[in-house]
PDB file of C-alpha atoms in Angstrom:
ATOM      1  CA  UNK A   1     -26.150 -25.807 -14.396  1.00  0.00           C
ATOM      2  CA  UNK A   2     -23.643 -28.005 -12.614  1.00  0.00           C
ATOM      3  CA  UNK A   3     -23.777 -31.517 -11.172  1.00  0.00           C
ATOM      4  CA  UNK A   4     -23.029 -32.620  -7.605  1.00  0.00           C
ATOM      5  CA  UNK A   5     -23.010 -35.920  -5.753  1.00  0.00           C
ATOM      6  CA  UNK A   6     -25.342 -35.680  -2.782  1.00  0.00           C
ATOM      7  CA  UNK A   7     -24.906 -37.638   0.442  1.00  0.00           C
ATOM      8  CA  UNK A   8     -28.621 -37.756   1.172  1.00  0.00           C
ATOM      9  CA  UNK A   9     -31.924 -36.611  -0.280  1.00  0.00           C
ATOM     10  CA  UNK A  10     -34.681 -36.736   2.373  1.00  0.00           C
ATOM     11  CA  UNK A  11     -34.778 -34.384   5.348  1.00  0.00           C
ATOM     12  CA  UNK A  12     -35.997 -35.596   8.775  1.00  0.00           C
ATOM     13  CA  UNK A  13     -39.446 -34.289   7.771  1.00  0.00           C
ATOM     14  CA  UNK A  14     -39.297 -36.190   4.446  1.00  0.00           C
ATOM     15  CA  UNK A  15     -38.761 -33.099   2.315  1.00  0.00           C
ATOM     16  CA  UNK A  16     -36.328 -32.986  -0.588  1.00  0.00           C
ATOM     17  CA  UNK A  17     -34.611 -30.535  -2.912  1.00  0.00           C
ATOM     18  CA  UNK A  18     -33.926 -32.037  -6.311  1.00  0.00           C
ATOM     19  CA  UNK A  19     -32.393 -28.772  -7.498  1.00  0.00           C
ATOM     20  CA  UNK A  20     -30.806 -25.731  -5.842  1.00  0.00           C
ATOM     21  CA  UNK A  21     -31.118 -22.330  -7.447  1.00  0.00           C
ATOM     22  CA  UNK A  22     -33.751 -21.008  -9.813  1.00  0.00           C
ATOM     23  CA  UNK A  23     -34.310 -19.145 -13.055  1.00  0.00           C
ATOM     24  CA  UNK A  24     -37.833 -17.877 -12.377  1.00  0.00           C
ATOM     25  CA  UNK A  25     -36.458 -14.474 -11.375  1.00  0.00           C
ATOM     26  CA  UNK A  26     -39.015 -13.636  -8.663  1.00  0.00           C
ATOM     27  CA  UNK A  27     -37.838 -10.326  -7.241  1.00  0.00           C
ATOM     28  CA  UNK A  28     -38.592 -11.214  -3.593  1.00  0.00           C
ATOM     29  CA  UNK A  29     -37.171 -14.776  -3.453  1.00  0.00           C
ATOM     30  CA  UNK A  30     -36.175 -15.757   0.098  1.00  0.00           C
ATOM     31  CA  UNK A  31     -34.069 -18.657  -1.188  1.00  0.00           C
ATOM     32  CA  UNK A  32     -31.413 -16.115  -2.200  1.00  0.00           C
ATOM     33  CA  UNK A  33     -30.763 -15.427   1.500  1.00  0.00           C
ATOM     34  CA  UNK A  34     -27.175 -15.943   2.635  1.00  0.00           C
ATOM     35  CA  UNK A  35     -28.296 -18.136   5.559  1.00  0.00           C
ATOM     36  CA  UNK A  36     -28.909 -21.021   3.145  1.00  0.00           C
ATOM     37  CA  UNK A  37     -25.198 -21.115   2.268  1.00  0.00           C
ATOM     38  CA  UNK A  38     -25.613 -21.533  -1.463  1.00  0.00           C
ATOM     39  CA  UNK A  39     -22.006 -21.555  -2.648  1.00  0.00           C
ATOM     40  CA  UNK A  40     -22.771 -20.872  -6.295  1.00  0.00           C
ATOM     41  CA  UNK A  41     -24.584 -18.286  -8.375  1.00  0.00           C
ATOM     42  CA  UNK A  42     -28.324 -18.563  -7.800  1.00  0.00           C
ATOM     43  CA  UNK A  43     -29.004 -18.897 -11.538  1.00  0.00           C
ATOM     44  CA  UNK A  44     -26.380 -21.675 -11.885  1.00  0.00           C
ATOM     45  CA  UNK A  45     -28.702 -24.551 -11.009  1.00  0.00           C
ATOM     46  CA  UNK A  46     -27.224 -27.288  -8.855  1.00  0.00           C
ATOM     47  CA  UNK A  47     -28.439 -30.711  -9.970  1.00  0.00           C
ATOM     48  CA  UNK A  48     -28.072 -33.664  -7.639  1.00  0.00           C
ATOM     49  CA  UNK A  49     -27.095 -36.287 -10.176  1.00  0.00           C
ATOM     50  CA  UNK A  50     -27.693 -39.184  -7.764  1.00  0.00           C
ATOM     51  CA  UNK A  51     -30.939 -37.808  -6.305  1.00  0.00           C
ATOM     52  CA  UNK A  52     -33.209 -40.507  -7.697  1.00  0.00           C
ATOM     53  CA  UNK A  53     -30.936 -43.357  -6.608  1.00  0.00           C
ATOM     54  CA  UNK A  54     -30.799 -41.887  -3.107  1.00  0.00           C
ATOM     55  CA  UNK A  55     -34.560 -41.439  -3.014  1.00  0.00           C
ATOM     56  CA  UNK A  56     -35.291 -45.011  -4.053  1.00  0.00           C
ATOM     57  CA  UNK A  57     -32.873 -46.344  -1.439  1.00  0.00           C
ATOM     58  CA  UNK A  58     -34.511 -44.184   1.238  1.00  0.00           C
ATOM     59  CA  UNK A  59     -38.043 -45.277   0.311  1.00  0.00           C
ATOM     60  CA  UNK A  60     -37.064 -48.943   0.347  1.00  0.00           C
ATOM     61  CA  UNK A  61     -35.768 -48.597   3.904  1.00  0.00           C
ATOM     62  CA  UNK A  62     -38.781 -46.801   5.333  1.00  0.00           C
ATOM     63  CA  UNK A  63     -40.891 -48.958   7.613  1.00  0.00           C
ATOM     64  CA  UNK A  64     -43.937 -46.699   7.404  1.00  0.00           C
ATOM     65  CA  UNK A  65     -45.442 -44.841   4.493  1.00  0.00           C
ATOM     66  CA  UNK A  66     -45.610 -41.050   4.762  1.00  0.00           C
ATOM     67  CA  UNK A  67     -46.069 -37.862   2.791  1.00  0.00           C
ATOM     68  CA  UNK A  68     -43.062 -36.751   0.741  1.00  0.00           C
ATOM     69  CA  UNK A  69     -42.637 -33.097  -0.178  1.00  0.00           C
ATOM     70  CA  UNK A  70     -40.615 -30.751  -2.329  1.00  0.00           C
ATOM     71  CA  UNK A  71     -40.594 -27.140  -3.460  1.00  0.00           C
ATOM     72  CA  UNK A  72     -39.944 -25.284  -0.197  1.00  0.00           C
ATOM     73  CA  UNK A  73     -36.548 -24.018  -1.371  1.00  0.00           C
ATOM     74  CA  UNK A  74     -36.547 -24.469  -5.144  1.00  0.00           C
ATOM     75  CA  UNK A  75     -39.531 -24.838  -7.452  1.00  0.00           C
ATOM     76  CA  UNK A  76     -39.332 -28.416  -8.771  1.00  0.00           C
ATOM     77  CA  UNK A  77     -40.718 -27.311 -12.151  1.00  0.00           C
ATOM     78  CA  UNK A  78     -37.969 -24.929 -13.189  1.00  0.00           C
ATOM     79  CA  UNK A  79     -37.321 -25.029 -16.967  1.00  0.00           C
ATOM     80  CA  UNK A  80     -34.391 -27.420 -16.451  1.00  0.00           C
ATOM     81  CA  UNK A  81     -36.828 -30.088 -15.268  1.00  0.00           C
ATOM     82  CA  UNK A  82     -37.918 -30.574 -18.868  1.00  0.00           C
ATOM     83  CA  UNK A  83     -34.394 -31.718 -19.674  1.00  0.00           C
ATOM     84  CA  UNK A  84     -33.417 -33.534 -16.458  1.00  0.00           C
ATOM     85  CA  UNK A  85     -36.747 -35.059 -15.404  1.00  0.00           C
ATOM     86  CA  UNK A  86     -35.884 -35.639 -11.743  1.00  0.00           C
ATOM     87  CA  UNK A  87     -39.274 -34.477 -10.538  1.00  0.00           C
ATOM     88  CA  UNK A  88     -41.122 -36.924 -12.740  1.00  0.00           C
ATOM     89  CA  UNK A  89     -38.830 -39.739 -11.609  1.00  0.00           C
ATOM     90  CA  UNK A  90     -39.407 -38.816  -7.970  1.00  0.00           C
ATOM     91  CA  UNK A  91     -43.186 -38.907  -8.461  1.00  0.00           C
ATOM     92  CA  UNK A  92     -42.878 -42.271 -10.204  1.00  0.00           C
ATOM     93  CA  UNK A  93     -40.999 -43.669  -7.205  1.00  0.00           C
ATOM     94  CA  UNK A  94     -43.600 -42.331  -4.783  1.00  0.00           C
ATOM     95  CA  UNK A  95     -46.272 -43.961  -6.900  1.00  0.00           C
ATOM     96  CA  UNK A  96     -44.366 -47.245  -7.128  1.00  0.00           C
ATOM     97  CA  UNK A  97     -43.696 -47.522  -3.409  1.00  0.00           C
ATOM     98  CA  UNK A  98     -47.054 -46.195  -2.231  1.00  0.00           C
ATOM     99  CA  UNK A  99     -46.029 -42.886  -0.666  1.00  0.00           C
ATOM    100  CA  UNK A 100     -48.068 -39.698  -0.614  1.00  0.00           C
ATOM    101  CA  UNK A 101     -46.726 -36.519  -2.152  1.00  0.00           C
ATOM    102  CA  UNK A 102     -47.122 -32.770  -1.905  1.00  0.00           C
ATOM    103  CA  UNK A 103     -45.251 -30.105  -3.848  1.00  0.00           C
ATOM    104  CA  UNK A 104     -45.088 -26.320  -4.106  1.00  0.00           C
ATOM    105  CA  UNK A 105     -44.824 -24.686  -7.521  1.00  0.00           C
ATOM    106  CA  UNK A 106     -45.665 -21.606  -9.571  1.00  0.00           C
ATOM    107  CA  UNK A 107     -45.480 -23.440 -12.875  1.00  0.00           C
ATOM    108  CA  UNK A 108     -48.072 -24.925 -15.199  1.00  0.00           C
ATOM    109  CA  UNK A 109     -45.421 -27.548 -16.033  1.00  0.00           C
ATOM    110  CA  UNK A 110     -46.874 -29.553 -13.165  1.00  0.00           C
ATOM    111  CA  UNK A 111     -49.631 -30.639 -15.579  1.00  0.00           C
ATOM    112  CA  UNK A 112     -47.060 -32.654 -17.517  1.00  0.00           C
ATOM    113  CA  UNK A 113     -47.123 -35.126 -14.628  1.00  0.00           C
ATOM    114  CA  UNK A 114     -50.878 -35.210 -14.180  1.00  0.00           C
ATOM    115  CA  UNK A 115     -50.943 -38.954 -14.820  1.00  0.00           C
ATOM    116  CA  UNK A 116     -48.603 -39.631 -11.890  1.00  0.00           C
ATOM    117  CA  UNK A 117     -50.310 -37.113  -9.609  1.00  0.00           C
ATOM    118  CA  UNK A 118     -53.628 -38.802 -10.270  1.00  0.00           C
ATOM    119  CA  UNK A 119     -52.172 -42.297  -9.740  1.00  0.00           C
ATOM    120  CA  UNK A 120     -50.647 -41.318  -6.390  1.00  0.00           C
ATOM    121  CA  UNK A 121     -53.862 -39.621  -5.315  1.00  0.00           C
ATOM    122  CA  UNK A 122     -55.899 -42.722  -6.127  1.00  0.00           C
ATOM    123  CA  UNK A 123     -53.792 -44.754  -3.675  1.00  0.00           C
ATOM    124  CA  UNK A 124     -53.119 -42.205  -0.981  1.00  0.00           C
ATOM    125  CA  UNK A 125     -52.957 -38.398  -1.165  1.00  0.00           C
ATOM    126  CA  UNK A 126     -51.271 -36.039  -3.601  1.00  0.00           C
ATOM    127  CA  UNK A 127     -51.607 -32.304  -3.000  1.00  0.00           C
ATOM    128  CA  UNK A 128     -50.366 -29.549  -5.299  1.00  0.00           C
ATOM    129  CA  UNK A 129     -49.605 -26.256  -3.581  1.00  0.00           C
ATOM    130  CA  UNK A 130     -49.597 -23.193  -5.816  1.00  0.00           C
ATOM    131  CA  UNK A 131     -48.270 -19.755  -4.907  1.00  0.00           C
ATOM    132  CA  UNK A 132     -50.398 -16.787  -5.982  1.00  0.00           C
ATOM    133  CA  UNK A 133     -48.920 -13.340  -5.418  1.00  0.00           C
ATOM    134  CA  UNK A 134     -50.807 -10.839  -7.538  1.00  0.00           C
ATOM    135  CA  UNK A 135     -54.088 -10.859  -9.409  1.00  0.00           C
ATOM    136  CA  UNK A 136     -52.880  -8.441 -12.094  1.00  0.00           C
ATOM    137  CA  UNK A 137     -51.137 -10.151 -14.996  1.00  0.00           C
ATOM    138  CA  UNK A 138     -48.938  -7.198 -15.940  1.00  0.00           C
ATOM    139  CA  UNK A 139     -47.711  -6.822 -12.380  1.00  0.00           C
ATOM    140  CA  UNK A 140     -47.148 -10.567 -12.146  1.00  0.00           C
ATOM    141  CA  UNK A 141     -44.807 -10.420 -15.141  1.00  0.00           C
ATOM    142  CA  UNK A 142     -42.763  -7.798 -13.291  1.00  0.00           C
ATOM    143  CA  UNK A 143     -42.622  -9.589  -9.954  1.00  0.00           C
ATOM    144  CA  UNK A 144     -42.271 -13.139 -11.300  1.00  0.00           C
ATOM    145  CA  UNK A 145     -40.930 -12.688 -14.839  1.00  0.00           C
ATOM    146  CA  UNK A 146     -39.923 -16.196 -15.926  1.00  0.00           C
ATOM    147  CA  UNK A 147     -42.740 -18.357 -14.616  1.00  0.00           C
ATOM    148  CA  UNK A 148     -46.405 -19.008 -15.365  1.00  0.00           C
ATOM    149  CA  UNK A 149     -48.572 -15.945 -14.820  1.00  0.00           C
ATOM    150  CA  UNK A 150     -51.255 -15.922 -12.152  1.00  0.00           C
ATOM    151  CA  UNK A 151     -53.909 -16.505 -14.808  1.00  0.00           C
ATOM    152  CA  UNK A 152     -52.025 -19.543 -16.075  1.00  0.00           C
ATOM    153  CA  UNK A 153     -51.680 -20.847 -12.538  1.00  0.00           C
ATOM    154  CA  UNK A 154     -55.414 -20.411 -12.028  1.00  0.00           C
ATOM    155  CA  UNK A 155     -56.087 -22.457 -15.162  1.00  0.00           C
ATOM    156  CA  UNK A 156     -53.700 -25.073 -13.767  1.00  0.00           C
ATOM    157  CA  UNK A 157     -55.645 -25.184 -10.504  1.00  0.00           C
ATOM    158  CA  UNK A 158     -58.833 -25.754 -12.486  1.00  0.00           C
ATOM    159  CA  UNK A 159     -57.230 -28.626 -14.417  1.00  0.00           C
ATOM    160  CA  UNK A 160     -56.013 -30.200 -11.195  1.00  0.00           C
ATOM    161  CA  UNK A 161     -59.481 -29.867  -9.699  1.00  0.00           C
ATOM    162  CA  UNK A 162     -61.003 -31.585 -12.722  1.00  0.00           C
ATOM    163  CA  UNK A 163     -58.519 -34.430 -12.227  1.00  0.00           C
ATOM    164  CA  UNK A 164     -59.492 -34.793  -8.574  1.00  0.00           C
ATOM    165  CA  UNK A 165     -56.162 -33.518  -7.241  1.00  0.00           C
ATOM    166  CA  UNK A 166     -56.566 -31.459  -4.040  1.00  0.00           C
ATOM    167  CA  UNK A 167     -54.864 -28.072  -4.053  1.00  0.00           C
ATOM    168  CA  UNK A 168     -53.666 -25.489  -1.554  1.00  0.00           C
ATOM    169  CA  UNK A 169     -52.745 -21.880  -2.333  1.00  0.00           C
ATOM    170  CA  UNK A 170     -49.974 -19.859  -0.706  1.00  0.00           C
ATOM    171  CA  UNK A 171     -51.066 -16.222  -0.703  1.00  0.00           C
ATOM    172  CA  UNK A 172     -47.678 -14.564  -0.536  1.00  0.00           C
ATOM    173  CA  UNK A 173     -45.756 -12.417  -0.511  1.00  0.00           C
ATOM    174  CA  UNK A 174     -47.720  -9.223  -0.196  1.00  0.00           C
ATOM    175  CA  UNK A 175     -45.344  -6.375  -1.046  1.00  0.00           C
ATOM    176  CA  UNK A 176     -46.098  -3.063   0.675  1.00  0.00           C
ATOM    177  CA  UNK A 177     -47.120  -0.315  -1.759  1.00  0.00           C
ATOM    178  CA  UNK A 178     -47.124  -2.791  -4.675  1.00  0.00           C
ATOM    179  CA  UNK A 179     -49.781  -5.483  -4.290  1.00  0.00           C
ATOM    180  CA  UNK A 180     -51.145  -4.816  -0.787  1.00  0.00           C
ATOM    181  CA  UNK A 181     -54.600  -3.807  -1.995  1.00  0.00           C
ATOM    182  CA  UNK A 182     -58.131  -5.018  -1.409  1.00  0.00           C
ATOM    183  CA  UNK A 183     -58.541  -5.477  -5.178  1.00  0.00           C
ATOM    184  CA  UNK A 184     -55.570  -7.822  -5.304  1.00  0.00           C
ATOM    185  CA  UNK A 185     -56.699  -9.815  -2.285  1.00  0.00           C
ATOM    186  CA  UNK A 186     -60.243 -10.219  -3.591  1.00  0.00           C
ATOM    187  CA  UNK A 187     -58.963 -11.226  -7.028  1.00  0.00           C
ATOM    188  CA  UNK A 188     -56.704 -13.971  -5.698  1.00  0.00           C
ATOM    189  CA  UNK A 189     -59.328 -15.322  -3.320  1.00  0.00           C
ATOM    190  CA  UNK A 190     -61.896 -15.325  -6.119  1.00  0.00           C
ATOM    191  CA  UNK A 191     -59.536 -17.599  -8.053  1.00  0.00           C
ATOM    192  CA  UNK A 192     -59.254 -19.840  -4.979  1.00  0.00           C
ATOM    193  CA  UNK A 193     -63.016 -20.082  -4.604  1.00  0.00           C
ATOM    194  CA  UNK A 194     -63.568 -20.817  -8.292  1.00  0.00           C
ATOM    195  CA  UNK A 195     -60.833 -23.477  -8.287  1.00  0.00           C
ATOM    196  CA  UNK A 196     -62.297 -24.990  -5.085  1.00  0.00           C
ATOM    197  CA  UNK A 197     -58.938 -25.193  -3.350  1.00  0.00           C
ATOM    198  CA  UNK A 198     -58.766 -26.989  -0.004  1.00  0.00           C
ATOM    199  CA  UNK A 199     -57.291 -24.027   1.802  1.00  0.00           C
ATOM    200  CA  UNK A 200     -55.201 -20.859   1.648  1.00  0.00           C
ATOM    201  CA  UNK A 201     -51.967 -20.393   3.591  1.00  0.00           C
ATOM    202  CA  UNK A 202     -51.257 -16.810   4.611  1.00  0.00           C
ATOM    203  CA  UNK A 203     -48.728 -15.662   7.211  1.00  0.00           C
ATOM    204  CA  UNK A 204     -49.732 -12.035   7.032  1.00  0.00           C
ATOM    205  CA  UNK A 205     -49.625  -9.149   4.625  1.00  0.00           C
ATOM    206  CA  UNK A 206     -45.940  -8.569   4.012  1.00  0.00           C
ATOM    207  CA  UNK A 207     -42.663 -10.304   3.180  1.00  0.00           C
ATOM    208  CA  UNK A 208     -39.354 -11.242   4.757  1.00  0.00           C
ATOM    209  CA  UNK A 209     -36.026  -9.638   3.876  1.00  0.00           C
ATOM    210  CA  UNK A 210     -32.571 -10.636   5.066  1.00  0.00           C
ATOM    211  CA  UNK A 211     -29.007 -10.594   3.836  1.00  0.00           C
ATOM    212  CA  UNK A 212     -28.841 -11.899   0.294  1.00  0.00           C
ATOM    213  CA  UNK A 213     -32.430 -11.541  -0.786  1.00  0.00           C
ATOM    214  CA  UNK A 214     -32.756  -7.956   0.544  1.00  0.00           C
ATOM    215  CA  UNK A 215     -30.021  -6.666  -1.765  1.00  0.00           C
ATOM    216  CA  UNK A 216     -31.488  -8.415  -4.787  1.00  0.00           C
ATOM    217  CA  UNK A 217     -34.997  -7.176  -3.967  1.00  0.00           C
ATOM    218  CA  UNK A 218     -33.811  -3.581  -3.643  1.00  0.00           C
ATOM    219  CA  UNK A 219     -31.984  -3.744  -6.976  1.00  0.00           C
ATOM    220  CA  UNK A 220     -35.218  -4.898  -8.601  1.00  0.00           C
ATOM    221  CA  UNK A 221     -37.200  -2.117  -6.902  1.00  0.00           C
ATOM    222  CA  UNK A 222     -34.762   0.415  -8.354  1.00  0.00           C
ATOM    223  CA  UNK A 223     -35.293  -1.094 -11.786  1.00  0.00           C
ATOM    224  CA  UNK A 224     -39.068  -1.563 -11.686  1.00  0.00           C
ATOM    225  CA  UNK A 225     -40.387   0.940  -9.134  1.00  0.00           C
ATOM    226  CA  UNK A 226     -37.954   3.890  -8.963  1.00  0.00           C
ATOM    227  CA  UNK A 227     -37.932   5.598  -5.579  1.00  0.00           C
ATOM    228  CA  UNK A 228     -39.656   2.781  -3.698  1.00  0.00           C
ATOM    229  CA  UNK A 229     -36.428   1.348  -2.261  1.00  0.00           C
ATOM    230  CA  UNK A 230     -35.822   4.559  -0.344  1.00  0.00           C
ATOM    231  CA  UNK A 231     -39.322   4.376   1.112  1.00  0.00           C
ATOM    232  CA  UNK A 232     -38.705   0.793   2.274  1.00  0.00           C
ATOM    233  CA  UNK A 233     -35.388   1.755   3.877  1.00  0.00           C
ATOM    234  CA  UNK A 234     -36.967   4.754   5.609  1.00  0.00           C
ATOM    235  CA  UNK A 235     -39.911   2.763   6.987  1.00  0.00           C
ATOM    236  CA  UNK A 236     -38.378  -0.641   7.660  1.00  0.00           C
ATOM    237  CA  UNK A 237     -34.614  -0.245   7.933  1.00  0.00           C
ATOM    238  CA  UNK A 238     -33.035  -3.709   8.110  1.00  0.00           C
ATOM    239  CA  UNK A 239     -36.043  -5.493   9.598  1.00  0.00           C
ATOM    240  CA  UNK A 240     -36.590  -9.137   8.760  1.00  0.00           C
ATOM    241  CA  UNK A 241     -40.373  -8.957   8.830  1.00  0.00           C
ATOM    242  CA  UNK A 242     -41.762  -6.286   6.508  1.00  0.00           C
ATOM    243  CA  UNK A 243     -45.447  -5.669   7.185  1.00  0.00           C
ATOM    244  CA  UNK A 244     -47.860  -3.732   5.017  1.00  0.00           C
ATOM    245  CA  UNK A 245     -49.542  -0.751   6.686  1.00  0.00           C
ATOM    246  CA  UNK A 246     -52.763  -2.169   5.200  1.00  0.00           C
ATOM    247  CA  UNK A 247     -52.141  -5.507   6.900  1.00  0.00           C
ATOM    248  CA  UNK A 248     -54.741  -5.530   9.694  1.00  0.00           C
ATOM    249  CA  UNK A 249     -57.631  -4.629   7.393  1.00  0.00           C
ATOM    250  CA  UNK A 250     -56.514  -7.036   4.672  1.00  0.00           C
ATOM    251  CA  UNK A 251     -56.116  -9.916   7.124  1.00  0.00           C
ATOM    252  CA  UNK A 252     -59.601  -9.292   8.512  1.00  0.00           C
ATOM    253  CA  UNK A 253     -60.969  -9.369   4.975  1.00  0.00           C
ATOM    254  CA  UNK A 254     -58.918 -12.487   4.158  1.00  0.00           C
ATOM    255  CA  UNK A 255     -60.389 -14.495   7.022  1.00  0.00           C
ATOM    256  CA  UNK A 256     -63.903 -13.189   6.317  1.00  0.00           C
ATOM    257  CA  UNK A 257     -63.848 -14.228   2.635  1.00  0.00           C
ATOM    258  CA  UNK A 258     -62.324 -17.623   3.416  1.00  0.00           C
ATOM    259  CA  UNK A 259     -64.910 -18.276   6.123  1.00  0.00           C
ATOM    260  CA  UNK A 260     -67.796 -17.302   3.862  1.00  0.00           C
ATOM    261  CA  UNK A 261     -66.556 -19.613   1.100  1.00  0.00           C
ATOM    262  CA  UNK A 262     -65.542 -22.573   3.285  1.00  0.00           C
ATOM    263  CA  UNK A 263     -61.836 -22.315   2.502  1.00  0.00           C
ATOM    264  CA  UNK A 264     -59.597 -23.594   5.276  1.00  0.00           C
ATOM    265  CA  UNK A 265     -57.556 -20.607   6.442  1.00  0.00           C
ATOM    266  CA  UNK A 266     -55.920 -21.863   9.615  1.00  0.00           C
ATOM    267  CA  UNK A 267     -52.268 -22.479   8.718  1.00  0.00           C
ATOM    268  CA  UNK A 268     -51.772 -25.178  11.343  1.00  0.00           C
ATOM    269  CA  UNK A 269     -54.809 -27.085  10.117  1.00  0.00           C
ATOM    270  CA  UNK A 270     -53.570 -26.937   6.520  1.00  0.00           C
ATOM    271  CA  UNK A 271     -50.076 -28.124   7.477  1.00  0.00           C
ATOM    272  CA  UNK A 272     -51.551 -31.044   9.413  1.00  0.00           C
ATOM    273  CA  UNK A 273     -53.517 -31.948   6.306  1.00  0.00           C
ATOM    274  CA  UNK A 274     -50.417 -31.762   4.116  1.00  0.00           C
ATOM    275  CA  UNK A 275     -48.354 -33.886   6.495  1.00  0.00           C
ATOM    276  CA  UNK A 276     -50.934 -36.588   7.184  1.00  0.00           C
ATOM    277  CA  UNK A 277     -50.520 -39.761   5.149  1.00  0.00           C
ATOM    278  CA  UNK A 278     -53.827 -41.274   4.083  1.00  0.00           C
ATOM    279  CA  UNK A 279     -54.231 -44.706   2.585  1.00  0.00           C
ATOM    280  CA  UNK A 280     -57.324 -44.916   0.444  1.00  0.00           C
ATOM    281  CA  UNK A 281     -59.717 -47.706   1.385  1.00  0.00           C
ATOM    282  CA  UNK A 282     -59.916 -48.963  -2.200  1.00  0.00           C
ATOM    283  CA  UNK A 283     -56.147 -49.400  -2.360  1.00  0.00           C
ATOM    284  CA  UNK A 284     -56.170 -51.347   0.926  1.00  0.00           C
ATOM    285  CA  UNK A 285     -58.971 -53.611  -0.277  1.00  0.00           C
ATOM    286  CA  UNK A 286     -57.227 -54.316  -3.567  1.00  0.00           C
ATOM    287  CA  UNK A 287     -54.004 -55.267  -1.793  1.00  0.00           C
ATOM    288  CA  UNK A 288     -55.881 -57.865   0.265  1.00  0.00           C
ATOM    289  CA  UNK A 289     -56.971 -59.723  -2.856  1.00  0.00           C
ATOM    290  CA  UNK A 290     -53.745 -59.498  -4.853  1.00  0.00           C
TER     291      UNK A 290
END
């Protein structure tokens, strides 16, 4: 890891990256793409040493409460979080200043902060988004080697549900000729139904590849699935959007299962939900009598 002094922490949409880089080792990671201009080795985690000070200053200045978010570029619960603790401090500030929060992770470490997630959710809204890629545990360990397995993430979703924390699942990526099967789709959605998630985000049955992450992905295919790289190159060339040949049928099944089980499956509707700040009536009433 290495430390940097950041000039700012919140994006115009109130998102933040407490860390840059990752050690989870997911073979398809888009954050490795050259377009993000990461000027250091991906595994050499960049830590914004003044992130919490910047965040508190930003929250103090805000005239209106809103939803804060993190995890779009780097999972906030990478192993280094146990040592640094920036994610927990960020949640504590959101709780202190009355902001909502949503985060994306693949790690059961999120349960460490269940007390803060629950406290935020009692006042406004706190949503945990969890990525699920493959139903099969052995395959998960190949695709996402250094993070909680899908089964562990499912157990985490159940714990969050028990605590009253709403959850959303990202069903992605679907890798052609690897996990683009009806069995995989049904297995993941069964987890979603059993965990009673709010909704499932899915942009199609495929993945994106561009300079930076394409090269890494192909090296991992050579290592894990010999011969498959050549098939990808033959079928897709240098395309950005890689779509599974099973995509149309799987998407039809996806929407059908979600509809039957009352899972929100319209991406725009889910994003509106994630971005909408809600102040709980109880919190408003208590503030009137303080």
